């Protein structure tokens, strides 16, 4: 496709088919610029295709044009998807409950990975006043860093916060947390037939990006398959079963967490233990795209305008961290995380009817099994805290790992 007007037309058709809002002309221009860059990248690549995770790195995190990096905020009612801290303060209330007693063990230091709009940082600093001495943020997106800065400044909390970009800047002792950050790091997709693996790549056909299956595996996936050869009985899976593997997530975790000499970490995300993750009902994998709160499966549509994310395999995270001498310190559903914290017992319902309805809807969204209650899970680990240290969060689902 050589002309902006053709591209604009194509984009409009895609959005109409999805029955969602049309983007601003500025957004269309940005998507067009990204489309051209990706087309060049594909043209110059061997076999005219790029590996799916590389393609995702561009559409999500290209420094000037990416989904997370080039826009002010994509999270919340006006954005494309909503996260727990944006739904209700109850999420931060319950995290504060779990973190409070452990902060003294790490000199009051918190690290947050992928802080989005800065809402959780603001709420935790307000609720844990007197317990937090320093709050570090690790954020890949410059535009989100600016927004976090703005929001934390408005709340008068900037004095506590330091943004860090390099694992060498990590404190030696801390509790590190991350809500929906692991699922934002790209995972490989692959299939297998009797003797052959195929990896998802992206090609351009008739002016559209399309997923294609290639026998030519990336080194990263090849290595992952070698390391996991004894963990799968491939005969158990149908020929079309789509697997996901996330060595980028585990490498990223190792890179940052290996700097901590002592502390805890806590990650909350959409995901499953390995048995549930690779179950027959998930034969098409867990990747999904979000645009304007509409969830769909056209992963290669709307470049730079939509989020593309996949669920977390918590067993894989657990195995990696245990190798790095981290000890499991809890694994539970989001509903258990909130219920067991007791914050609902102290909840004072607002007097005004609309506010009450809003509060009850927020609780449902955070806790119902069909919403975020069961699919979103929290996993925690401790490192050099002592063998018999009480766990950070409930162990409700630990046996599943
Ligand atoms: C789905 S959003 C969640 C934001 C926030 N935690 C919340 O709950 O609203 C993912 C966040 O992780 C950030 N992110 C993605 N990859 C990252 C990386 N490799 N390092 C640091 N931040 C990252 C994104 O820019 C964004 O802030």
XYZ file of C-alpha atoms and ligand atoms in Angstrom:
428
model
C 0.000 0.000 0.000
C 1.627 3.269 -1.140
C -0.841 5.994 -0.282
C -2.032 7.410 2.987
C -5.619 7.711 1.707
C -5.729 3.954 0.893
C -4.375 3.176 4.320
C -6.923 5.446 5.987
C -9.689 3.726 4.057
C -8.436 0.271 5.054
C -8.216 1.280 8.692
C -11.770 2.643 8.607
C -13.040 -0.641 7.198
C -11.248 -2.632 9.902
C -12.709 -0.414 12.618
C -16.191 -0.551 11.137
C -16.036 -4.348 11.097
C -15.093 -4.247 14.782
C -17.859 -1.727 15.461
C -15.606 0.617 17.442
C -14.815 4.357 17.469
C -12.818 5.848 14.598
C -9.371 7.177 15.607
C -8.375 10.845 15.310
C -6.552 11.916 12.140
C -3.378 12.228 14.240
C -3.694 8.598 15.313
C -4.239 7.501 11.713
C -1.074 9.366 10.637
C 0.921 7.728 13.413
C -0.391 4.287 12.495
C 0.483 4.969 8.836
C 4.054 5.960 9.764
C 4.377 2.759 11.794
C 2.846 0.718 8.976
C 5.504 2.061 6.572
C 8.340 1.293 8.991
C 7.033 -2.240 9.554
C 6.603 -2.785 5.813
C 10.256 -1.802 5.278
C 11.356 -4.028 8.127
C 9.512 -6.974 6.580
C 10.803 -6.232 3.061
C 14.402 -6.156 4.271
C 14.098 -9.317 6.386
C 15.129 -12.773 5.243
C 12.051 -14.509 3.743
C 10.082 -11.237 3.987
C 8.745 -12.033 7.437
C 9.509 -10.943 10.988
C 9.204 -12.962 14.130
C 5.948 -12.280 16.006
C 7.606 -11.020 19.238
C 9.838 -8.644 17.241
C 6.767 -7.327 15.440
C 5.029 -6.828 18.797
C 8.048 -4.959 20.213
C 7.585 -2.486 17.366
C 3.822 -2.030 17.495
C 3.781 -1.705 21.287
C 7.098 -0.056 22.115
C 8.551 1.685 19.038
C 10.053 4.806 20.726
C 8.049 7.344 18.661
C 5.155 5.392 17.186
C 4.382 2.464 19.509
C 1.080 1.848 21.241
C 2.465 2.342 24.790
C 5.179 4.833 23.928
C 3.549 7.402 21.654
C 0.243 8.126 23.346
C -0.648 9.816 26.576
C -2.737 7.142 28.212
C -4.313 3.984 26.957
C -5.515 2.725 30.331
C -8.870 3.697 31.853
C -12.400 4.551 30.727
C -11.174 6.807 27.905
C -8.494 4.358 26.784
C -8.644 0.804 25.463
C -8.686 -1.335 28.582
C -9.026 -0.974 32.312
C -6.755 -2.312 35.037
C -7.520 -3.026 38.701
C -6.017 0.197 40.147
C -8.141 2.222 37.704
C -11.315 0.324 38.651
C -11.253 0.996 42.384
C -9.054 2.015 45.298
C -9.984 -1.371 46.825
C -7.149 -2.951 44.861
C -4.547 -0.618 46.400
C -6.260 -0.986 49.792
C -5.774 -4.749 49.683
C -2.162 -4.536 48.422
C -1.404 -2.063 51.219
C -2.715 -4.593 53.715
C -0.356 -7.308 52.418
C 2.675 -5.025 52.039
C 2.469 -3.009 55.220
C 3.884 -5.487 57.744
C 6.734 -6.539 55.406
C 7.985 -3.075 54.495
C 10.024 -2.760 57.700
C 12.075 -5.802 56.543
C 13.215 -3.929 53.420
C 13.795 -0.454 54.899
C 10.471 0.749 53.462
C 11.587 0.465 49.830
C 9.086 -0.364 47.048
C 9.824 -0.867 43.348
C 6.960 -0.805 40.841
C 7.387 -2.257 37.350
C 5.190 -0.838 34.566
C 3.348 1.836 36.535
C 0.832 2.851 33.823
C -0.897 6.120 34.759
C 0.816 6.171 38.183
C -2.487 5.441 39.953
C -1.275 2.471 42.018
C 1.907 4.368 42.981
C -0.168 7.331 44.162
C -2.629 5.197 46.104
C 0.027 3.016 47.748
C 2.095 6.033 48.804
C -1.013 7.605 50.326
C -2.094 4.436 52.129
C 1.372 3.398 53.293
C 2.330 6.833 54.547
C 5.018 6.415 57.209
C 5.948 2.905 55.991
C 7.470 3.732 52.568
C 10.807 5.525 52.470
C 11.465 5.342 48.709
C 9.360 4.339 45.670
C 11.238 3.330 42.512
C 9.449 3.051 39.156
C 10.686 1.023 36.185
C 8.726 2.171 33.123
C 9.521 1.505 29.464
C 7.296 4.249 28.030
C 8.545 7.858 28.123
C 5.013 9.190 27.619
C 3.686 7.134 30.544
C 6.656 8.283 32.660
C 5.581 11.879 32.014
C 1.997 11.070 32.983
C 3.141 9.281 36.160
C 5.276 12.319 37.000
C 2.316 14.657 36.477
C -0.083 12.583 38.581
C 2.376 11.991 41.411
C 3.291 15.696 41.441
C -0.396 16.622 41.641
C -0.770 14.348 44.669
C 2.313 15.968 46.277
C 4.216 12.668 46.328
C 7.107 13.302 43.929
C 9.662 13.506 46.747
C 9.342 9.774 47.313
C 9.742 8.663 43.709
C 12.783 7.815 41.558
C 12.480 6.465 37.991
C 15.157 3.927 37.073
C 16.026 2.481 33.644
C 18.821 0.093 34.370
C 18.875 -3.002 36.626
C 22.150 -1.698 38.120
C 20.105 1.131 39.706
C 17.939 -1.318 41.681
C 18.120 -0.978 45.461
C 19.640 -3.964 47.268
C 16.586 -4.526 49.442
C 12.950 -3.897 48.412
C 9.497 -5.263 47.693
C 9.090 -5.247 43.915
C 5.559 -5.252 42.504
C 3.982 -5.228 39.057
C 0.335 -5.221 37.998
C -0.298 -6.397 34.423
C 3.288 -5.852 33.374
C 4.325 -9.450 32.612
C 1.464 -9.866 30.139
C 2.657 -6.734 28.315
C 6.018 -8.395 27.485
C 5.740 -10.323 24.184
C 5.552 -14.135 24.102
C 6.427 -16.468 21.185
C 3.597 -18.390 19.503
C 4.219 -21.785 17.949
C 2.537 -24.934 16.657
C 3.689 -28.468 16.090
C 2.766 -31.260 13.739
C 4.179 -34.768 13.940
C 7.842 -33.916 13.444
C 8.035 -30.218 13.003
C 7.618 -26.991 14.971
C 6.303 -23.827 13.331
C 6.717 -20.348 14.761
C 4.322 -17.437 14.210
C 5.832 -14.698 12.033
C 4.277 -11.653 10.409
C 4.171 -11.086 6.654
C 2.626 -8.463 4.452
C 0.004 -9.572 1.941
C -2.226 -7.296 -0.129
C -1.313 -4.335 2.067
C -2.240 -6.151 5.284
C -0.093 -7.724 7.978
C -0.840 -11.398 8.449
C 0.367 -14.110 10.795
C 2.109 -16.940 9.005
C 3.664 -20.173 10.376
C 7.337 -20.703 9.618
C 9.613 -23.741 10.064
C 12.481 -21.348 10.610
C 12.455 -20.976 14.409
C 14.014 -18.006 16.207
C 17.071 -18.856 18.348
C 15.162 -17.842 21.462
C 12.259 -20.223 20.808
C 14.672 -22.988 19.669
C 16.497 -22.746 22.983
C 13.231 -22.676 24.949
C 12.077 -25.850 23.164
C 15.348 -27.599 24.019
C 15.028 -26.581 27.656
C 11.402 -27.748 27.827
C 11.653 -30.931 25.749
C 10.874 -33.177 28.746
C 7.928 -31.076 29.952
C 5.490 -31.746 27.115
C 4.031 -34.885 25.727
C 3.320 -33.498 22.285
C 1.053 -36.429 21.432
C -1.454 -35.023 23.946
C -2.067 -31.974 21.785
C -3.977 -31.600 18.550
C -2.015 -30.582 15.409
C -3.438 -27.079 15.406
C -2.842 -26.377 19.072
C -1.173 -22.962 19.480
C 1.432 -22.808 22.252
C 2.924 -19.711 23.820
C 6.353 -19.448 25.422
C 7.692 -16.398 27.152
C 11.473 -16.492 27.606
C 11.466 -12.691 27.272
C 9.396 -12.416 30.444
C 11.584 -14.729 32.488
C 14.809 -13.095 31.198
C 13.405 -9.679 32.055
C 12.514 -10.841 35.566
C 15.949 -12.377 36.107
C 17.636 -9.221 34.875
C 15.871 -6.988 37.421
C 15.278 -9.280 40.376
C 18.813 -10.716 40.438
C 19.931 -7.257 41.622
C 17.952 -7.580 44.852
C 20.027 -9.075 47.671
C 16.957 -9.421 49.824
C 13.232 -8.767 49.602
C 9.913 -9.807 48.112
C 8.280 -9.578 44.734
C 4.592 -9.647 43.861
C 3.102 -9.858 40.362
C -0.594 -9.682 39.555
C -1.710 -10.668 36.097
C -4.095 -12.550 33.836
C -2.831 -16.119 33.695
C -2.808 -19.753 34.730
C -0.602 -22.497 36.095
C 1.012 -24.590 33.319
C -1.636 -27.370 33.372
C -4.449 -24.882 32.879
C -2.443 -22.786 30.453
C -1.824 -25.682 28.066
C -5.271 -27.229 28.422
C -7.326 -28.314 25.380
C -9.788 -25.452 25.844
C -6.976 -22.962 25.188
C -5.996 -24.533 21.873
C -5.872 -21.154 20.109
C -3.555 -19.644 22.734
C -4.302 -16.655 24.931
C -3.311 -13.720 22.716
C -5.933 -11.010 22.374
C -6.162 -7.436 21.135
C -7.935 -4.475 22.746
C -9.153 -1.292 21.134
C -11.577 1.052 22.843
C -12.605 -1.652 25.351
C -13.450 -4.079 22.551
C -11.588 -7.385 22.873
C -10.908 -9.191 19.598
C -8.576 -11.599 17.830
C -7.224 -9.549 14.917
C -3.746 -9.322 16.369
C -2.147 -7.727 13.309
C -4.847 -5.097 12.690
C -4.618 -1.386 13.688
C -0.793 -1.168 14.073
C 0.154 1.033 17.029
C -3.493 1.744 17.887
C -4.422 -1.370 19.831
C -2.976 -3.356 22.705
C -1.934 -6.944 22.016
C -1.358 -9.118 25.054
C -1.148 -12.737 26.171
C -1.668 -14.436 29.535
C 1.068 -15.430 31.952
C 2.195 -18.999 32.627
C 2.729 -18.710 36.398
C 4.411 -22.128 36.648
C 7.112 -20.873 34.296
C 7.597 -17.724 36.393
C 7.780 -19.863 39.546
C 10.372 -22.275 38.082
C 12.571 -19.371 36.938
C 12.483 -17.528 40.241
C 13.077 -20.680 42.276
C 16.233 -21.271 40.217
C 17.343 -17.781 41.282
C 16.914 -18.702 44.997
C 13.515 -17.044 45.387
C 10.986 -18.868 47.543
C 7.264 -18.969 46.788
C 5.483 -16.558 49.138
C 1.898 -16.943 47.918
C -0.241 -17.685 44.868
C -3.946 -16.823 44.814
C -6.751 -15.440 42.689
C -7.390 -11.684 42.650
C -10.700 -12.269 44.455
C -8.867 -14.108 47.267
C -6.196 -11.374 47.372
C -8.920 -8.810 48.066
C -11.228 -10.953 50.252
C -8.497 -12.279 52.554
C -7.075 -8.781 53.038
C -10.255 -7.871 54.934
C -10.713 -4.559 53.112
C -14.320 -5.379 52.270
C -15.122 -5.709 55.997
C -14.121 -2.108 56.575
C -15.811 -0.816 53.463
C -18.083 2.159 54.021
C -20.616 2.317 51.199
C -21.192 5.831 49.847
C -24.563 7.406 50.722
C -25.321 8.670 47.245
C -27.098 6.055 45.066
C -24.994 6.417 41.904
C -21.778 6.214 43.894
C -23.085 3.055 45.626
C -23.923 1.474 42.281
C -20.473 2.385 40.957
C -18.803 0.866 43.989
C -20.784 -2.345 43.701
C -19.968 -2.601 39.964
C -16.277 -2.100 40.740
C -16.343 -4.894 43.320
C -18.024 -7.202 40.821
C -15.480 -6.390 38.111
C -12.538 -6.998 40.436
C -13.897 -10.132 42.063
C -16.410 -12.100 40.007
C -15.042 -15.267 38.374
C -16.361 -14.251 34.946
C -14.628 -10.865 35.284
C -11.150 -10.459 36.825
C -11.726 -12.451 40.025
C -10.361 -15.833 38.928
C -8.346 -15.332 35.744
C -6.279 -12.605 37.354
C -3.905 -14.110 39.881
C -1.244 -12.864 42.238
C 2.076 -14.608 42.768
C 4.692 -13.637 45.355
C 8.230 -14.707 46.237
C 10.742 -13.892 48.971
C 14.515 -13.859 48.769
C 16.854 -14.116 51.768
C 14.032 -13.320 54.178
C 14.360 -16.550 56.178
C 12.985 -20.058 55.650
C 10.031 -19.753 58.004
C 8.984 -16.231 57.107
C 5.187 -15.950 56.765
C 4.020 -15.734 53.163
C 3.332 -12.306 51.674
C -0.075 -13.236 50.230
C -2.413 -16.279 50.511
C -1.177 -19.695 49.278
C -4.725 -20.604 48.049
C -3.587 -21.925 44.622
C 0.044 -22.912 45.383
C -0.596 -26.633 44.733
C -1.497 -25.861 41.118
C 1.985 -24.560 40.248
C -1.041 -3.096 30.930
S -0.133 -1.733 31.468
C -0.416 -1.821 33.230
C -0.164 -0.498 33.915
C -0.383 -0.448 35.436
N 0.441 -1.378 36.134
C -1.832 -0.658 35.783
O -2.146 -1.664 36.428
O -2.666 0.184 35.411
C 1.536 -2.288 31.264
C 2.557 -1.333 31.807
O 3.848 -1.954 31.747
C 4.755 -1.092 31.052
N 5.790 -1.953 30.473
C 5.668 -2.851 29.481
N 6.839 -3.481 29.246
C 7.716 -2.992 30.156
C 9.094 -3.227 30.431
N 9.808 -4.119 29.728
N 9.680 -2.540 31.429
C 8.977 -1.627 32.148
N 7.687 -1.337 31.920
C 7.060 -2.013 30.945
C 3.852 -0.355 30.082
O 4.427 0.774 29.525
C 2.684 -0.033 31.021
O 2.993 1.000 31.910
